[in-house]
mmCIF file of C-alpha atoms in Angstrom:
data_model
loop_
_atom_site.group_PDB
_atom_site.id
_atom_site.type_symbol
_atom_site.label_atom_id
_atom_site.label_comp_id
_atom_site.label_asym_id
_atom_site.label_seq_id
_atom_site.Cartn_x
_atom_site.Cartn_y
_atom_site.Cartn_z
ATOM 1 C CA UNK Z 546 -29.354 22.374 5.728
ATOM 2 C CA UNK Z 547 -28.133 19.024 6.614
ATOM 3 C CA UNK Z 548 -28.642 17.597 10.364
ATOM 4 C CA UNK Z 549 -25.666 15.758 10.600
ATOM 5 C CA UNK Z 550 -26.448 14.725 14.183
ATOM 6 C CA UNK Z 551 -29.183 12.701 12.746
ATOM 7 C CA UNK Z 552 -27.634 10.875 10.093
ATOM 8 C CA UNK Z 553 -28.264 7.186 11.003
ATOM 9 C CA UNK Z 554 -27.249 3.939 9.377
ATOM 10 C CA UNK Z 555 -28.763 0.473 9.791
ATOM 11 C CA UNK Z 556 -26.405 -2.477 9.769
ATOM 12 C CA UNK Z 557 -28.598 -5.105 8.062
ATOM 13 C CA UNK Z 558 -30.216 -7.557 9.753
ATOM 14 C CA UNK Z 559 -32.458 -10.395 7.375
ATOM 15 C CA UNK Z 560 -30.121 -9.113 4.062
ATOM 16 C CA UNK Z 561 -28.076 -11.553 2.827
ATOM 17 C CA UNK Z 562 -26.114 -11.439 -0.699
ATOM 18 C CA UNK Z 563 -26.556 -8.118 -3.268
ATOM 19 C CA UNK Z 564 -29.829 -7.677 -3.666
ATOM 20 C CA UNK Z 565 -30.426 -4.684 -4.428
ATOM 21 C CA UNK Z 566 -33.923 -4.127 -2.985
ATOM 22 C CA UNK Z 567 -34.186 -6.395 -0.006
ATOM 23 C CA UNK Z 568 -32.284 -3.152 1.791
ATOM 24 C CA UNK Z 569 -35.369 -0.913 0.702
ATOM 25 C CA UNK Z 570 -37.686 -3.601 2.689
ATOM 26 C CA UNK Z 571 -35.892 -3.742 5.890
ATOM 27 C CA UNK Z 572 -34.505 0.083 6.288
ATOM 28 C CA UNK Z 573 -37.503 1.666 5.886
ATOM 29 C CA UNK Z 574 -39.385 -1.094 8.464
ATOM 30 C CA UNK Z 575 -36.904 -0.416 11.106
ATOM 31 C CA UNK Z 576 -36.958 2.948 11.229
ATOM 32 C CA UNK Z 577 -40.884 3.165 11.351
ATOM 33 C CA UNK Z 578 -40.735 0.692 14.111
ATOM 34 C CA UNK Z 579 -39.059 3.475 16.113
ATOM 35 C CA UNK Z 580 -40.906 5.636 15.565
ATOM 36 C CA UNK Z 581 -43.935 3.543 16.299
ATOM 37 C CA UNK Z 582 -41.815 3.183 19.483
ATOM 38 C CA UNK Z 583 -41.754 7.188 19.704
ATOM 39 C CA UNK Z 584 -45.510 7.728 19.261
ATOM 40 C CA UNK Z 585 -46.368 4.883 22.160
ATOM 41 C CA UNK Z 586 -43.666 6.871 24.533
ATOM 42 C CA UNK Z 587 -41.217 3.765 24.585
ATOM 43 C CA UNK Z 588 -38.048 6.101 23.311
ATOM 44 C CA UNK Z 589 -37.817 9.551 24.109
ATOM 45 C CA UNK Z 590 -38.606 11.770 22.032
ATOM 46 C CA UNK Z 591 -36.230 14.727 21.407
ATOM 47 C CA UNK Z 592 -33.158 15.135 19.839
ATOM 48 C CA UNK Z 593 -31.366 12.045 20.784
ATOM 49 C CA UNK Z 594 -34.512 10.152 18.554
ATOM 50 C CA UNK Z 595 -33.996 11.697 15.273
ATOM 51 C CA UNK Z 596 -37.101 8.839 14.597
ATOM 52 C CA UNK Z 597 -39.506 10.495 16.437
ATOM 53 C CA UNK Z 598 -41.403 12.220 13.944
ATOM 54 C CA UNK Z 599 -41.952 11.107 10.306
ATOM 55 C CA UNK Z 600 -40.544 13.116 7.291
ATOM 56 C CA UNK Z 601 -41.985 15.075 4.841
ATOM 57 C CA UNK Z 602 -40.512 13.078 2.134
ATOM 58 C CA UNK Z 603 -38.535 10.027 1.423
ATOM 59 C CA UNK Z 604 -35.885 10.315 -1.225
ATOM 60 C CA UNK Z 605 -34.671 7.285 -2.777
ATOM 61 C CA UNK Z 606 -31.408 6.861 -4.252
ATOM 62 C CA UNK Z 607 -32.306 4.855 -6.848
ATOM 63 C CA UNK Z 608 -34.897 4.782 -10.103
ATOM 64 C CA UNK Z 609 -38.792 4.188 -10.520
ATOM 65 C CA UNK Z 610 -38.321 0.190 -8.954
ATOM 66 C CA UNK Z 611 -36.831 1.391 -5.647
ATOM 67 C CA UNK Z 612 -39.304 3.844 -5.193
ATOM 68 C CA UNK Z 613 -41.877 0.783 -5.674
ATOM 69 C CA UNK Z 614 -40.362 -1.044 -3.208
ATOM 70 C CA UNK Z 615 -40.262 1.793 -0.821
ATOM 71 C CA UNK Z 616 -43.666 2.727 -1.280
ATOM 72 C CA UNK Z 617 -45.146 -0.655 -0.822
ATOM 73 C CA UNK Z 618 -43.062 -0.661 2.578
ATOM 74 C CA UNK Z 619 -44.708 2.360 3.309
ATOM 75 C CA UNK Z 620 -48.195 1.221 2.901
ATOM 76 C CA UNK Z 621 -47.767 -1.732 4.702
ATOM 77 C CA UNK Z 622 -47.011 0.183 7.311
ATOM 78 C CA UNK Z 623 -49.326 2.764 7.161
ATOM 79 C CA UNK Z 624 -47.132 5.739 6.773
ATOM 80 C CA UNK Z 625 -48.680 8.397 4.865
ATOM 81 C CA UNK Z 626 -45.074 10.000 3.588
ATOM 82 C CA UNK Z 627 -44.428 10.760 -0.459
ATOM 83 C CA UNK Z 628 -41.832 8.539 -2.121
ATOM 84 C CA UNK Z 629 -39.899 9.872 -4.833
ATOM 85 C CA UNK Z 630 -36.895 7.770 -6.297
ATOM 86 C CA UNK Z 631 -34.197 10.119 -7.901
ATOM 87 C CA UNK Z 632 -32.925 9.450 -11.448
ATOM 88 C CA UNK Z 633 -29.712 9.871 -12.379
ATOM 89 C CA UNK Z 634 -28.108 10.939 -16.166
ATOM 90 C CA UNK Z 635 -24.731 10.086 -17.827
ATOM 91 C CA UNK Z 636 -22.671 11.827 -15.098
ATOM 92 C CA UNK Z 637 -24.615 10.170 -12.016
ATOM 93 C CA UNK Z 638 -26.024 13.490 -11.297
ATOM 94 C CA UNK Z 639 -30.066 13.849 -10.059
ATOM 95 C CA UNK Z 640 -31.775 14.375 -12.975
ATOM 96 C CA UNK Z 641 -35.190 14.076 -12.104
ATOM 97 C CA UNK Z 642 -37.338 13.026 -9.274
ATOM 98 C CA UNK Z 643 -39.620 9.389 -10.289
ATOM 99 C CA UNK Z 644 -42.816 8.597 -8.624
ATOM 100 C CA UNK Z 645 -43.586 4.611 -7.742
ATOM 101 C CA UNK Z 646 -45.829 5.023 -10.939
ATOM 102 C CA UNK Z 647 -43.187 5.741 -13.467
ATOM 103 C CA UNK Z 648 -43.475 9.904 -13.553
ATOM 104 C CA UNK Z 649 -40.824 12.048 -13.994
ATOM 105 C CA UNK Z 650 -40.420 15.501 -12.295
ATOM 106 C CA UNK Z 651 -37.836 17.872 -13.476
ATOM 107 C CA UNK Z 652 -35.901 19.771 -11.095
ATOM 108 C CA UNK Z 653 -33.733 20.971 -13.821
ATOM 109 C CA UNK Z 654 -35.511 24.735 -13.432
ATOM 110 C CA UNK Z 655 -35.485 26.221 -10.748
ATOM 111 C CA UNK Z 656 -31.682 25.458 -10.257
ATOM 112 C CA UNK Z 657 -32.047 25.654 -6.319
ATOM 113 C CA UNK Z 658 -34.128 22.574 -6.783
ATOM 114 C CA UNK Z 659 -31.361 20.998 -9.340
ATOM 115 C CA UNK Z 660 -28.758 22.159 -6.771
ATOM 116 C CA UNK Z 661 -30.472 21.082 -3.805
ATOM 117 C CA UNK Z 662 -30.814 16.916 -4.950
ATOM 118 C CA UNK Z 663 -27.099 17.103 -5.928
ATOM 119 C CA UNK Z 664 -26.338 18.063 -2.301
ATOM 120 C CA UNK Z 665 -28.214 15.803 -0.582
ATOM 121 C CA UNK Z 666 -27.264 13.064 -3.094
ATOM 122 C CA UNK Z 667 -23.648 14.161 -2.555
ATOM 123 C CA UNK Z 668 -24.206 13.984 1.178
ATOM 124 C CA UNK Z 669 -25.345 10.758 1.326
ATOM 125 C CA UNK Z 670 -22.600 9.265 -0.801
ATOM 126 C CA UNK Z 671 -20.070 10.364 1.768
ATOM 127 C CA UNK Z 672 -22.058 9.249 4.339
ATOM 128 C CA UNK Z 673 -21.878 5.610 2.849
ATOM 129 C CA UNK Z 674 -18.493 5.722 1.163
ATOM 130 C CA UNK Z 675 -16.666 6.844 4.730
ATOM 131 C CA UNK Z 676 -18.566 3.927 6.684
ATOM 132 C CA UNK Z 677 -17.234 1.415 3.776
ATOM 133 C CA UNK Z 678 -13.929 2.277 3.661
ATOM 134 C CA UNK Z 679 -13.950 2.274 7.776
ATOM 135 C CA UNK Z 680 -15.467 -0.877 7.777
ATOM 136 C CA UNK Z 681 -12.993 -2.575 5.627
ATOM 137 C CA UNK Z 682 -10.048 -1.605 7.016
ATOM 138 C CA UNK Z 683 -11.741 -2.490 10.459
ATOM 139 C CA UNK Z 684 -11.850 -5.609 9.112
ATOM 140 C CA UNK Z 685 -7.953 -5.443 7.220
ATOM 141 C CA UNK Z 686 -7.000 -5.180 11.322
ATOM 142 C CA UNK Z 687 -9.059 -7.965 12.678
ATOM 143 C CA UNK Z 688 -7.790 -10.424 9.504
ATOM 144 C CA UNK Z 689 -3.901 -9.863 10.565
ATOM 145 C CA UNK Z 690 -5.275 -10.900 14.058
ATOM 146 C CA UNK Z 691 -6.762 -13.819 12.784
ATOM 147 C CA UNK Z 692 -5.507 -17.605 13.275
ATOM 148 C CA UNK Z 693 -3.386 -16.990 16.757
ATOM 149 C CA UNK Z 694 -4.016 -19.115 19.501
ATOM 150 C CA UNK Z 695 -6.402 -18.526 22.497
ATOM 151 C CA UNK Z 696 -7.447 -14.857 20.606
ATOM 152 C CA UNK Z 697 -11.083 -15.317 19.032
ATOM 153 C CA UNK Z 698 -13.385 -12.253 18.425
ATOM 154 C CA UNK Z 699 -13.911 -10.529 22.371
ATOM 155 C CA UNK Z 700 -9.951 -10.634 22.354
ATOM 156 C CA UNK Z 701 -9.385 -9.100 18.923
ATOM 157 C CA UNK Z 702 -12.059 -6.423 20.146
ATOM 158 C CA UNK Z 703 -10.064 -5.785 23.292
ATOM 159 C CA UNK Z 704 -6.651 -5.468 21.979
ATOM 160 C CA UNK Z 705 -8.315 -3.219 19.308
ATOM 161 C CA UNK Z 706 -9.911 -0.839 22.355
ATOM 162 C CA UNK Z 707 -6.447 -1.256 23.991
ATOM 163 C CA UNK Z 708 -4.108 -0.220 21.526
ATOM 164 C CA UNK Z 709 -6.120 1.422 18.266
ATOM 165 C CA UNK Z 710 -4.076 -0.501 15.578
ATOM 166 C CA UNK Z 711 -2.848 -3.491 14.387
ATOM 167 C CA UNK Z 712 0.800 -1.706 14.115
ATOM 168 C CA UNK Z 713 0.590 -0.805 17.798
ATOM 169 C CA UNK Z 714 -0.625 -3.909 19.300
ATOM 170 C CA UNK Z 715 2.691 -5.490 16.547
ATOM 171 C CA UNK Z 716 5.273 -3.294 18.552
ATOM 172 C CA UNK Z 717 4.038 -3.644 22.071
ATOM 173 C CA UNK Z 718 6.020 -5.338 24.449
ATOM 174 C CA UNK Z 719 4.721 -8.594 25.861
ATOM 175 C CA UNK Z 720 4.292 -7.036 29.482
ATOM 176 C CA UNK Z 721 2.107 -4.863 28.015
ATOM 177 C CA UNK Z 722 -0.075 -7.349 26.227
ATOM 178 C CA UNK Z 723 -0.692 -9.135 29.458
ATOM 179 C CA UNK Z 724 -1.954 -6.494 31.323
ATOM 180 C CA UNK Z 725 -5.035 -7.283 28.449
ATOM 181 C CA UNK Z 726 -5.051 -10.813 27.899
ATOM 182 C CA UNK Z 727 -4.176 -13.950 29.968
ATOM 183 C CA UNK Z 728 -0.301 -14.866 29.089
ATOM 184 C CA UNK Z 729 -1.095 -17.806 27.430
ATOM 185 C CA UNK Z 730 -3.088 -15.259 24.952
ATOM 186 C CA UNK Z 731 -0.448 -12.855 25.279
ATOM 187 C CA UNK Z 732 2.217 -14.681 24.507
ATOM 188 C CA UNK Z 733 0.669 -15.921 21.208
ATOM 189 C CA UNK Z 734 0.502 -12.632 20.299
ATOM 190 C CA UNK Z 735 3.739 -11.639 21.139
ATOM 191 C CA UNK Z 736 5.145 -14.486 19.158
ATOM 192 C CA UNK Z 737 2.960 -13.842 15.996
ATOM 193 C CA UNK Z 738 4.597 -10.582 15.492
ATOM 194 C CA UNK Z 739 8.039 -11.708 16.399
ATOM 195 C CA UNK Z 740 8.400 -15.319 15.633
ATOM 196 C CA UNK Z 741 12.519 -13.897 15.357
ATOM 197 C CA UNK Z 742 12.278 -14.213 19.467
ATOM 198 C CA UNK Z 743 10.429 -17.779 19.990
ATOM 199 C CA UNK Z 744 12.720 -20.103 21.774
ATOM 200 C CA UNK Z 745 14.107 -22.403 19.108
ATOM 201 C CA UNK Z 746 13.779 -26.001 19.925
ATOM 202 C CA UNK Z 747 16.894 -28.214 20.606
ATOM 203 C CA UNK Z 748 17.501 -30.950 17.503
ATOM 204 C CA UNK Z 749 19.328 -34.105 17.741
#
């Protein structure tokens, strides 16, 4: 059954562009390092360290390559775990299960096994998708934040914690936007949203 508790993600850290298997590198680094971390008693171990222990497998969403990659991790490392990559057919099902060497395993009989990959491959792909689509509009919020006066990052962040949306922080009053940022701040704000109340300027 899935642990949902323990599903983790790890915000890269040394990736930079689309490469495809830099990911496999890093992710599986990281989380050994915890629970290197586990073993010499410098994180708990228990529930809140889903790291603690190693697995009994590694699946890999990807074909025989990202298994090689992950494997070589793996050794590096010294972690005696299997690494299967899992290969997908026409309808990006799990079709069979690819060692680092280039074998296929089946797992179209018994169906439990067949079944079984299409959950967790299911799983996973939620898992992903719903951090994706929260991280972009995260980031939809912060961009109609972006260019006002006196409101960098911290302050985007705090208006954010303060009022949940973008729409929110848009109709509150300016009172209420200084009790979170200084007035100058504040006001820029205020004036962003409703450049129909800044005081026009006389003209000759």
């Amino acid at each position: 059954k899935p642990h949902r508790a323990g599903y983790r993600r790890f915000k890269m850290k040394t990736v930079a562009g689309t490469d495809d298997y830099a990911p496999l590198a890093e992710t599986p680094s990281r989380r050994a390092a915890e629970y290197e971390m586990a073993r010499r008693g410098e994180k708990p171990d228990g529930p809140q360290n889903q790291f603690a222990t190693l697995p009994d497998l590694l699946l890999i969403d990807g074909g025989v390559q990202h298994a090689r990659v992950a494997e070589e991790v793996a050794a590096k490392l010294h972690l005696s775990v299997p690494v299967l990559g899992m290969v997908k057919d026409d309808r990006h099902r799990t079709r069979a299960l690819v060692t680092a060497q280039g074998m296929e395993i089946g797992i179209q009989t018994p169906p439990a096994l067949f079944a079984l990959s299409g959950r967790v491959q299911r799983a996973v792909h939620r898992f992903a998708i719903t951090y994706h689509h929260q991280k972009h509009a995260k980031n939809a919020y912060r961009s109609q934040l972006d260019g006002i006066a006196g409101v960098g990052e911290a302050r985007k962040r705090l208006l954010l914690q303060r009022f949940g949306t973008v729409k929110a922080i848009r109709a509150a009053e300016l009172l209420q936007l200084e009790e979170v940022l200084p007035k100058p701040a504040a006001r820029a704000v205020y004036d962003h949203f409703h450049p129909e109340n800044m005081p026009k300027e006389n003209t000759p």
